[in-house]
PDB file of C-alpha atoms in Angstrom:
ATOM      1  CA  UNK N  21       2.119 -11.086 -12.178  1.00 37.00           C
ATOM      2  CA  UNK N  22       4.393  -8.674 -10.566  1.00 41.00           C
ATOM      3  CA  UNK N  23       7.441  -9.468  -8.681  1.00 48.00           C
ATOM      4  CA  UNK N  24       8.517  -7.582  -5.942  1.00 59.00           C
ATOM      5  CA  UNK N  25      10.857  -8.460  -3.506  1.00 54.00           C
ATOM      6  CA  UNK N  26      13.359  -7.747  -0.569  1.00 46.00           C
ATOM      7  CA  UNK N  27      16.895  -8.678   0.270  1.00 47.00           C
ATOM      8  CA  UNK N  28      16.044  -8.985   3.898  1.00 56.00           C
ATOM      9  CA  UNK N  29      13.135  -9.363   5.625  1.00 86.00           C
ATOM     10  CA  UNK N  30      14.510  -7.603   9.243  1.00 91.00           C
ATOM     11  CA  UNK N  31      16.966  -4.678   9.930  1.00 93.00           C
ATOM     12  CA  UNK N  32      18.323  -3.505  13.275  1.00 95.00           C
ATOM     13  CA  UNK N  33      20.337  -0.024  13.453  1.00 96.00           C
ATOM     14  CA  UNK N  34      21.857   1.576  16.169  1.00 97.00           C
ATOM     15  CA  UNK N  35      20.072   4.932  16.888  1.00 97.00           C
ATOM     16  CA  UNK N  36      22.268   7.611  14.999  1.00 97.00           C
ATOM     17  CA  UNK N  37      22.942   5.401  12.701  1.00 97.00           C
ATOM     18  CA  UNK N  38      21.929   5.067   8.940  1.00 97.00           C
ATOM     19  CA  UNK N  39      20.164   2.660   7.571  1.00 97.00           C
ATOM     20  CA  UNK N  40      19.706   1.229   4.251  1.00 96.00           C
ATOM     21  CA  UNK N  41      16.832  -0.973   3.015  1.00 96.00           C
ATOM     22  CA  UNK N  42      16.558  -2.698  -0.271  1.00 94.00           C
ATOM     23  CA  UNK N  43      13.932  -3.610  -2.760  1.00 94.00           C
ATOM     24  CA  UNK N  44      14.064  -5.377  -6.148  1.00 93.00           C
ATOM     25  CA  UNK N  45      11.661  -5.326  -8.698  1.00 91.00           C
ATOM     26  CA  UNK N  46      10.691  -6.683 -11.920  1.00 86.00           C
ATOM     27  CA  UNK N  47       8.994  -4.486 -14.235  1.00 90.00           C
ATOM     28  CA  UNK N  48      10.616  -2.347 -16.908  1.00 89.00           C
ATOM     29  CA  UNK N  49       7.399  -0.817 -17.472  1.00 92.00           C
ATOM     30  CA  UNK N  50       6.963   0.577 -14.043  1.00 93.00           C
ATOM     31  CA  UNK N  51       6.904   4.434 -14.132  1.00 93.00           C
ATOM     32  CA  UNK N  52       7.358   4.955 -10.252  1.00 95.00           C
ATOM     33  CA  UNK N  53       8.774   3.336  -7.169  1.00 96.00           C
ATOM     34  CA  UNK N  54       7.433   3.887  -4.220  1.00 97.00           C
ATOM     35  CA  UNK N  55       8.655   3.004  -0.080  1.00 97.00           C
ATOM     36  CA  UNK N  56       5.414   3.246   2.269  1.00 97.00           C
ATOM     37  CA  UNK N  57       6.500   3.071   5.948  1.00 97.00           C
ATOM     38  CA  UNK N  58       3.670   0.808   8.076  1.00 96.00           C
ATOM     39  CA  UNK N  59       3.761   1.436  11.709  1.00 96.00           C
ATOM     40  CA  UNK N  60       2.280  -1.279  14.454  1.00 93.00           C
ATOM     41  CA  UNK N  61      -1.605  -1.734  14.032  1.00 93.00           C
ATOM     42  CA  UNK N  62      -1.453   1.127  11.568  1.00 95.00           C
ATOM     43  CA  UNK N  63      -2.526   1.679   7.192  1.00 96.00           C
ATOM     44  CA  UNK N  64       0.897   2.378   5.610  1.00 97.00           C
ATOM     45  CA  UNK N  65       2.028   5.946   5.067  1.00 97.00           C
ATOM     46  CA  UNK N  66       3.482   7.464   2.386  1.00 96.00           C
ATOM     47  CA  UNK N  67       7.572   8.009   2.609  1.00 97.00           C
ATOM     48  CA  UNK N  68       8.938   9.054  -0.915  1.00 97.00           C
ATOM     49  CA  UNK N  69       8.650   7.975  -4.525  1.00 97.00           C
ATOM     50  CA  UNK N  70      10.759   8.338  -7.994  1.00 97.00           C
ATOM     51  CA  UNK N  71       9.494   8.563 -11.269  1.00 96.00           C
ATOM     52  CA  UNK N  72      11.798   6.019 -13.612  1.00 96.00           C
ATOM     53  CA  UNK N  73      13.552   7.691 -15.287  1.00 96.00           C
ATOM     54  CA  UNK N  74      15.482   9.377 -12.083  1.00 97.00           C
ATOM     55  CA  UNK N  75      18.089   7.805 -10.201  1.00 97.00           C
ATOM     56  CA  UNK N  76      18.221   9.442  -7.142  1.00 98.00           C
ATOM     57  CA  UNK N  77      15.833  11.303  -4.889  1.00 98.00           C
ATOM     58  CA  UNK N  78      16.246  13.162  -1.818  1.00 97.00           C
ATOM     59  CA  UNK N  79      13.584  14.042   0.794  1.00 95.00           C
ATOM     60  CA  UNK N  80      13.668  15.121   4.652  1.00 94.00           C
ATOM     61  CA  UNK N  81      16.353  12.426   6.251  1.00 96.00           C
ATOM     62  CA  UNK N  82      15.493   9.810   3.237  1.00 98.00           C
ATOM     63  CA  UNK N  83      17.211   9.475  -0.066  1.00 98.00           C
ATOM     64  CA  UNK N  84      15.965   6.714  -2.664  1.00 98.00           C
ATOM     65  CA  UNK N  85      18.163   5.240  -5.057  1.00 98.00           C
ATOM     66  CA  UNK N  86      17.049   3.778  -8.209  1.00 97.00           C
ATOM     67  CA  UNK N  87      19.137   1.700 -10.010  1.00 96.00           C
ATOM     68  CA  UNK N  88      16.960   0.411 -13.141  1.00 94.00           C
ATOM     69  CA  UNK N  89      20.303  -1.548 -14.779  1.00 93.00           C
ATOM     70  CA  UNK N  90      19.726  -4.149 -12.080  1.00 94.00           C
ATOM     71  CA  UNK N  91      16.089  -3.171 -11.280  1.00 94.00           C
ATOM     72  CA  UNK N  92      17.128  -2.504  -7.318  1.00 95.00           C
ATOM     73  CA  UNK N  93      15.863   0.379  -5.509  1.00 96.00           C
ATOM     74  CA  UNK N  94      17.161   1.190  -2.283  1.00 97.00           C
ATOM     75  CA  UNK N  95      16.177   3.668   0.809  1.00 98.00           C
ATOM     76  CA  UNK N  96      18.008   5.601   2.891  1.00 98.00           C
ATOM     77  CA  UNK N  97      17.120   6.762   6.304  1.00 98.00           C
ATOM     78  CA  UNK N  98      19.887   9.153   7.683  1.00 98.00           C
ATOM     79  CA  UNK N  99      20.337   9.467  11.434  1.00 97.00           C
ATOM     80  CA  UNK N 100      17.658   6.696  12.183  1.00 97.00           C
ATOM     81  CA  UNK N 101      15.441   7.539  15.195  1.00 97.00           C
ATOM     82  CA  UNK N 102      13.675   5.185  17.118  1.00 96.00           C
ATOM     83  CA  UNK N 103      10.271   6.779  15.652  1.00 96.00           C
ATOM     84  CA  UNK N 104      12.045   5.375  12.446  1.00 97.00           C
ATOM     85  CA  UNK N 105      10.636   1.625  13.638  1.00 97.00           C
ATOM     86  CA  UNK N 106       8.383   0.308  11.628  1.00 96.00           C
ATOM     87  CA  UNK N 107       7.734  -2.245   8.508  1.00 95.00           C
ATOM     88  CA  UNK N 108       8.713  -0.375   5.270  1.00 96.00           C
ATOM     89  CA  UNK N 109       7.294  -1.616   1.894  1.00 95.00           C
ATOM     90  CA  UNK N 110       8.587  -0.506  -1.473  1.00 96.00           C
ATOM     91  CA  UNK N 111       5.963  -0.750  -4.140  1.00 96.00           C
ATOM     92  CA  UNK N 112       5.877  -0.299  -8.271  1.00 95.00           C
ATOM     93  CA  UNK N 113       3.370   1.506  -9.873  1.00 95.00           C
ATOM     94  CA  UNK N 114       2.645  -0.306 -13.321  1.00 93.00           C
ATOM     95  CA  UNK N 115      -0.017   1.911 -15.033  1.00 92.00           C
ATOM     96  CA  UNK N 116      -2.893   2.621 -12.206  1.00 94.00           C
ATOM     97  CA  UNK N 117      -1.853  -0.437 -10.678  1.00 95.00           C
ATOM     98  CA  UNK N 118       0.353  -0.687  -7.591  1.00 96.00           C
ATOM     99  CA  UNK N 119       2.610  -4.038  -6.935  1.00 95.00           C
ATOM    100  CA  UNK N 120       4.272  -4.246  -3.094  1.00 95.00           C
ATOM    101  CA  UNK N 121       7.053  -6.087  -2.017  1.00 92.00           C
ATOM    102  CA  UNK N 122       6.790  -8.097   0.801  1.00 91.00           C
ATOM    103  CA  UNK N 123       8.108  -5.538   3.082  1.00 93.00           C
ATOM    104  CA  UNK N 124      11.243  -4.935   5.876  1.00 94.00           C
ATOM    105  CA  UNK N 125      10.850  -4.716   9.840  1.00 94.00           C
ATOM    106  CA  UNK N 126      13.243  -1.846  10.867  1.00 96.00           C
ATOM    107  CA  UNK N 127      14.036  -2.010  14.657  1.00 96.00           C
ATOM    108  CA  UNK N 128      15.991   0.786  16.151  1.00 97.00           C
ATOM    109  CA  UNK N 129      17.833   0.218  18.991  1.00 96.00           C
ATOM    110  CA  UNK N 130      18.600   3.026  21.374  1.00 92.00           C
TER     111      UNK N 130
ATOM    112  CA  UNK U  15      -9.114  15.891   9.950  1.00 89.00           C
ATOM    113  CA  UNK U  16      -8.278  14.643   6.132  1.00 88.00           C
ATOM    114  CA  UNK U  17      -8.790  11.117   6.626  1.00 95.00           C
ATOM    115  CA  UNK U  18      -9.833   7.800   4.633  1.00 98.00           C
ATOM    116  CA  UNK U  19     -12.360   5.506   7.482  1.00 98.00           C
ATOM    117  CA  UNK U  20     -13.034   1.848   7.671  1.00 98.00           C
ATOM    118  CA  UNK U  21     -16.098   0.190   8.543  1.00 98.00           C
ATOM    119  CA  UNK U  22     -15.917  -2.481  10.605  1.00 98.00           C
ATOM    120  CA  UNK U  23     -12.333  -2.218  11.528  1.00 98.00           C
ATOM    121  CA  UNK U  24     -13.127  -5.717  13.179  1.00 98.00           C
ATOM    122  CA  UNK U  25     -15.276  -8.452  11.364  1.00 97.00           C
ATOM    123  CA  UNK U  26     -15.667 -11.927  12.341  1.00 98.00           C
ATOM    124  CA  UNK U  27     -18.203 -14.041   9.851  1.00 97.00           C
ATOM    125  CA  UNK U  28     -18.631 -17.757   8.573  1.00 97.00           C
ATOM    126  CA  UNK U  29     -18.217 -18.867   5.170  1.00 98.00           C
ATOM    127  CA  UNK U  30     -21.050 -17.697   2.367  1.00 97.00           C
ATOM    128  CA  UNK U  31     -22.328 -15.070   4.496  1.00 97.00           C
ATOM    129  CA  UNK U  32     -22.176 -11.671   2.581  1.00 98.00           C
ATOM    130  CA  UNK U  33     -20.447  -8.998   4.213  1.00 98.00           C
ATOM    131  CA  UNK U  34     -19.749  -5.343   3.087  1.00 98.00           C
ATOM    132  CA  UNK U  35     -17.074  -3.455   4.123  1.00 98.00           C
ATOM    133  CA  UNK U  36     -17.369   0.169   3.868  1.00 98.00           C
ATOM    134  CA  UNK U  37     -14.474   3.028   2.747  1.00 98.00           C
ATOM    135  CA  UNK U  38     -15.042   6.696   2.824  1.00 98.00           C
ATOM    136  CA  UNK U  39     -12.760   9.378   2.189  1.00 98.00           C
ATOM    137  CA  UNK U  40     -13.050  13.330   3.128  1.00 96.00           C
ATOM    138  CA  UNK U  41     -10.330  14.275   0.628  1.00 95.00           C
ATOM    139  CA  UNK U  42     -12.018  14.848  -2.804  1.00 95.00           C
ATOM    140  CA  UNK U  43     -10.134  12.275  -3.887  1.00 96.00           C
ATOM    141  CA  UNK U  44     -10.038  10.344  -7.267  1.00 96.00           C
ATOM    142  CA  UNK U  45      -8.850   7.286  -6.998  1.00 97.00           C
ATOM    143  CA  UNK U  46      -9.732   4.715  -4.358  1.00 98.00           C
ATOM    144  CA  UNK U  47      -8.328   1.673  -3.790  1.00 98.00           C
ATOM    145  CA  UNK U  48      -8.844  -1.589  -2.175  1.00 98.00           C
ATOM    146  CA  UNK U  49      -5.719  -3.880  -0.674  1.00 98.00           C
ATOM    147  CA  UNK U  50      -5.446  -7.044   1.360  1.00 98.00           C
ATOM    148  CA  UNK U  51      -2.575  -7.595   3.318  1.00 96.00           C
ATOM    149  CA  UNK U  52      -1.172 -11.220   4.277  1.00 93.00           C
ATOM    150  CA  UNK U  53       1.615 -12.196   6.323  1.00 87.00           C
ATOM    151  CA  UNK U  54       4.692 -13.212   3.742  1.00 84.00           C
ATOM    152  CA  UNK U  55       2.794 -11.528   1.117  1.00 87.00           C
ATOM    153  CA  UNK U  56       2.793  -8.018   1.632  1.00 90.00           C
ATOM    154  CA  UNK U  57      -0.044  -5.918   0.623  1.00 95.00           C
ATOM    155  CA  UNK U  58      -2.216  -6.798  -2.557  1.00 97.00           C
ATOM    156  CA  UNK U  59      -4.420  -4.946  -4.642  1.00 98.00           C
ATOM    157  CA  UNK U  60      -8.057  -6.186  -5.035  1.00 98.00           C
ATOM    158  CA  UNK U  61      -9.805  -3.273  -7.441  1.00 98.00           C
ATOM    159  CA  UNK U  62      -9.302   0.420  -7.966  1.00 98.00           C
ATOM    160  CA  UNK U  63     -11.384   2.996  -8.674  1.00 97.00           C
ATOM    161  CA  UNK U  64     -10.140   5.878 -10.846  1.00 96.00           C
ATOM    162  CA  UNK U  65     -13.488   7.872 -10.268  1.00 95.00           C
ATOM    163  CA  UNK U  66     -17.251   7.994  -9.815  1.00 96.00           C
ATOM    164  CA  UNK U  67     -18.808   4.461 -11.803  1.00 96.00           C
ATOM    165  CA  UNK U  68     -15.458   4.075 -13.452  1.00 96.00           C
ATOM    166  CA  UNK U  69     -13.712   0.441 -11.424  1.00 98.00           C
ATOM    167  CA  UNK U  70     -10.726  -2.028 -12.265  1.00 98.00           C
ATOM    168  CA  UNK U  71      -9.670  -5.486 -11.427  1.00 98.00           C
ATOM    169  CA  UNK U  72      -6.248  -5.209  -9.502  1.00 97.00           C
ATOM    170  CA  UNK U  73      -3.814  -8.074  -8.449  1.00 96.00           C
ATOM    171  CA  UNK U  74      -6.411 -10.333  -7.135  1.00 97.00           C
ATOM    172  CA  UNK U  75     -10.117  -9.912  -7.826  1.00 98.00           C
ATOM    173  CA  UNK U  76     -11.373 -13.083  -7.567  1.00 98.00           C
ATOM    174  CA  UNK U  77     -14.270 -13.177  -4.766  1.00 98.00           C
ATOM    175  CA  UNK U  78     -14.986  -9.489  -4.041  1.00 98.00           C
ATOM    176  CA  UNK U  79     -16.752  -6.346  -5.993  1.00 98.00           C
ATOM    177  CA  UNK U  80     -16.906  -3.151  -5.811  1.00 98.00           C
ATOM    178  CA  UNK U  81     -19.001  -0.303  -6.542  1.00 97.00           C
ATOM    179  CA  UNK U  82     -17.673   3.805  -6.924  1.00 98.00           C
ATOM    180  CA  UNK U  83     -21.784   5.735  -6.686  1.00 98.00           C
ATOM    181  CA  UNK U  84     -20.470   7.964  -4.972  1.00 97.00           C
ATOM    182  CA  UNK U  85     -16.783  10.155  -5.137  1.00 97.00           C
ATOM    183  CA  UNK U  86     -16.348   9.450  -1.259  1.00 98.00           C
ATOM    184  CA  UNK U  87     -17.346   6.170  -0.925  1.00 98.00           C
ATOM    185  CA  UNK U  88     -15.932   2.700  -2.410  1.00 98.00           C
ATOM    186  CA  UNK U  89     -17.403   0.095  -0.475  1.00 98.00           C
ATOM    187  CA  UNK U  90     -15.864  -3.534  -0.722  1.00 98.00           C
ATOM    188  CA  UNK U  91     -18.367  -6.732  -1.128  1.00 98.00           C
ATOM    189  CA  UNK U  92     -17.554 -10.341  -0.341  1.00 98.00           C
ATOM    190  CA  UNK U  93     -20.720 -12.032  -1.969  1.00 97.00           C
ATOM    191  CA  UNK U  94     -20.147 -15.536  -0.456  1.00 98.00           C
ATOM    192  CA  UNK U  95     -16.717 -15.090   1.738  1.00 98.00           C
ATOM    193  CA  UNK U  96     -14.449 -18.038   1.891  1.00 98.00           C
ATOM    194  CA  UNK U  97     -11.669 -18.845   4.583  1.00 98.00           C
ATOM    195  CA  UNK U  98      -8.556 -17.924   2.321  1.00 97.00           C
ATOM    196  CA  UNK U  99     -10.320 -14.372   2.389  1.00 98.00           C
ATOM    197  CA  UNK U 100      -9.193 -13.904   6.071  1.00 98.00           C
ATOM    198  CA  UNK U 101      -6.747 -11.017   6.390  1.00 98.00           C
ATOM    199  CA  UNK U 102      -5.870  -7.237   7.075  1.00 98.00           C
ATOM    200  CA  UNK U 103      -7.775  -5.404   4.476  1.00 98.00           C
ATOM    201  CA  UNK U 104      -6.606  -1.400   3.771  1.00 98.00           C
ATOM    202  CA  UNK U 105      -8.698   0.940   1.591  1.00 98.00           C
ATOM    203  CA  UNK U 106      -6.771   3.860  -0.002  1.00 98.00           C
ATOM    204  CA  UNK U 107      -7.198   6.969  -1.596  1.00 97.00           C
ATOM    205  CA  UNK U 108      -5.418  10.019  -3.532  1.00 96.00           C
ATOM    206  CA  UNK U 109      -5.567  12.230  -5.868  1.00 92.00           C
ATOM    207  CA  UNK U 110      -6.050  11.199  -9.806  1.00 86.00           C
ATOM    208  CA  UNK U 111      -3.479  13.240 -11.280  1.00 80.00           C
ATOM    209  CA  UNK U 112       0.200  11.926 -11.506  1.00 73.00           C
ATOM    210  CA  UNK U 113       1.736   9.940  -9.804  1.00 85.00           C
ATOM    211  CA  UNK U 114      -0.576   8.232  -7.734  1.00 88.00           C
ATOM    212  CA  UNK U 115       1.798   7.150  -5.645  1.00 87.00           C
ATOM    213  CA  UNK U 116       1.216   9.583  -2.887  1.00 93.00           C
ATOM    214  CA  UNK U 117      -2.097   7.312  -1.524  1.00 96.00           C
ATOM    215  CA  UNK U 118      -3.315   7.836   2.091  1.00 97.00           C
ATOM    216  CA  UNK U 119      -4.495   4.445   3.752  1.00 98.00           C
ATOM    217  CA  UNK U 120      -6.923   3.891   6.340  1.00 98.00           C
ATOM    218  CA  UNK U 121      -6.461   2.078   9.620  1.00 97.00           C
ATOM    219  CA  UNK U 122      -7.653  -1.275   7.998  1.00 98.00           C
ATOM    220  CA  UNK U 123     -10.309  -4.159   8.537  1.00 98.00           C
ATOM    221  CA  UNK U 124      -9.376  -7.800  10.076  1.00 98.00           C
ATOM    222  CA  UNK U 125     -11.522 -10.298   8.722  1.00 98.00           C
ATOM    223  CA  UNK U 126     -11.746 -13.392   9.545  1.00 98.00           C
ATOM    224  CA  UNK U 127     -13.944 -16.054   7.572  1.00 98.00           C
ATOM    225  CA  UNK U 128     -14.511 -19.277   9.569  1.00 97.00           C
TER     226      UNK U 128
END
């Protein structure tokens, strides 16, 4: 099966800060990575993906990084806000299939 | 409101007695998806559904089915539900066309199995 893992499994950030979460995966064959953000008693929501064969993508205050040498893909949250808290789970899309890691509990402190 | 519902959102059964839970979508979407979520484990993908009639086995099948009748609908069935099938279940949905990645989840359903 799929392996999908993260470095650490909680992050605390001053507010203004950046932050930086990390992922590593395991599939060569994946064709996009994925971070879902999964607030308290809520269904995960959509952040940003990259297709493979990118290495860097930019979206409103986030920035993935995809590094496939080492299979490690990283997210960026500039200026974190404490609406940034939340569990954040990268994921690997293999086909039509979709393999999560095991996710990261942001906490921002104000 | 573009949204993907869960029915029950709160479920609390004994062992062998079947239970549906029900997933509906008001996007026109494609693919539908079914995920359990377990503390440690992250989320987990039980089957798919890349359109009407047309299902797949995900991560971990064993013990539930699926049907796809209708493009709105992908109900999840636990025939004879066991304790290790307590969790945080999550039914998804988005559009079929690349990537796929871009999947809108709905507020989930906590089983528990005694």
């Amino acid at each position: 099966g799929e392996s999908v893992g993260l470095h650490l499994p909680t992050l605390s950030v001053q507010e203004g800060d950046n932050s930086i979460i990390n992922c590593a995966y395991s599939n060569s064959a994946s064709d996009y990575f994925i971070w879902y953000k999964q607030e308290s008693g809520k269904g995960p929501q959509f952040i940003i993906d990259i297709r493979s064969n990118m290495d860097k993508r930019q979206g409103q205050r986030v920035t993935v990084l995809l590094n496939k040498t080492v299979k490690h893909l990283s997210l960026q949250i500039a200026a974190t806000q404490p609406g940034d808290s939340a569990v954040y789970f990268c994921a690997e899309k293999t086909g039509n299939q979709f393999y999560f890691g095991t996710g990261t509990s942001l906490t921002v402190i104000p | 409101e573009a949204q993907v519902t869960q029915n029950p959102r709160y479920l609390i059964t004994v062992t062998g007695k079947k239970l549906t839970v029900t997933c509906s979508q008001n996007m026109n979407h494609e693919y539908m998806s079914w995920y359990r979520q377990d503390p440690g484990l992250g989320l987990r993908q039980i089957y798919y559904s890349m359109n009407v009639e047309v299902t797949d086995k995900g991560d971990v099948p064993e013990g539930y089915k699926v049907s796809r009748k209708e493009k709105r609908n992908f109900p999840l069935i636990l025939e004879s539900p066991s304790p290790n099938q307590t969790s945080l279940y999550f039914c998804a949905s988005t559009i079929a066309g690349a990537p796929l990645s871009q999947q809108f989840f709905g507020p989930g359903t906590r089983l528990t199995v005694l």
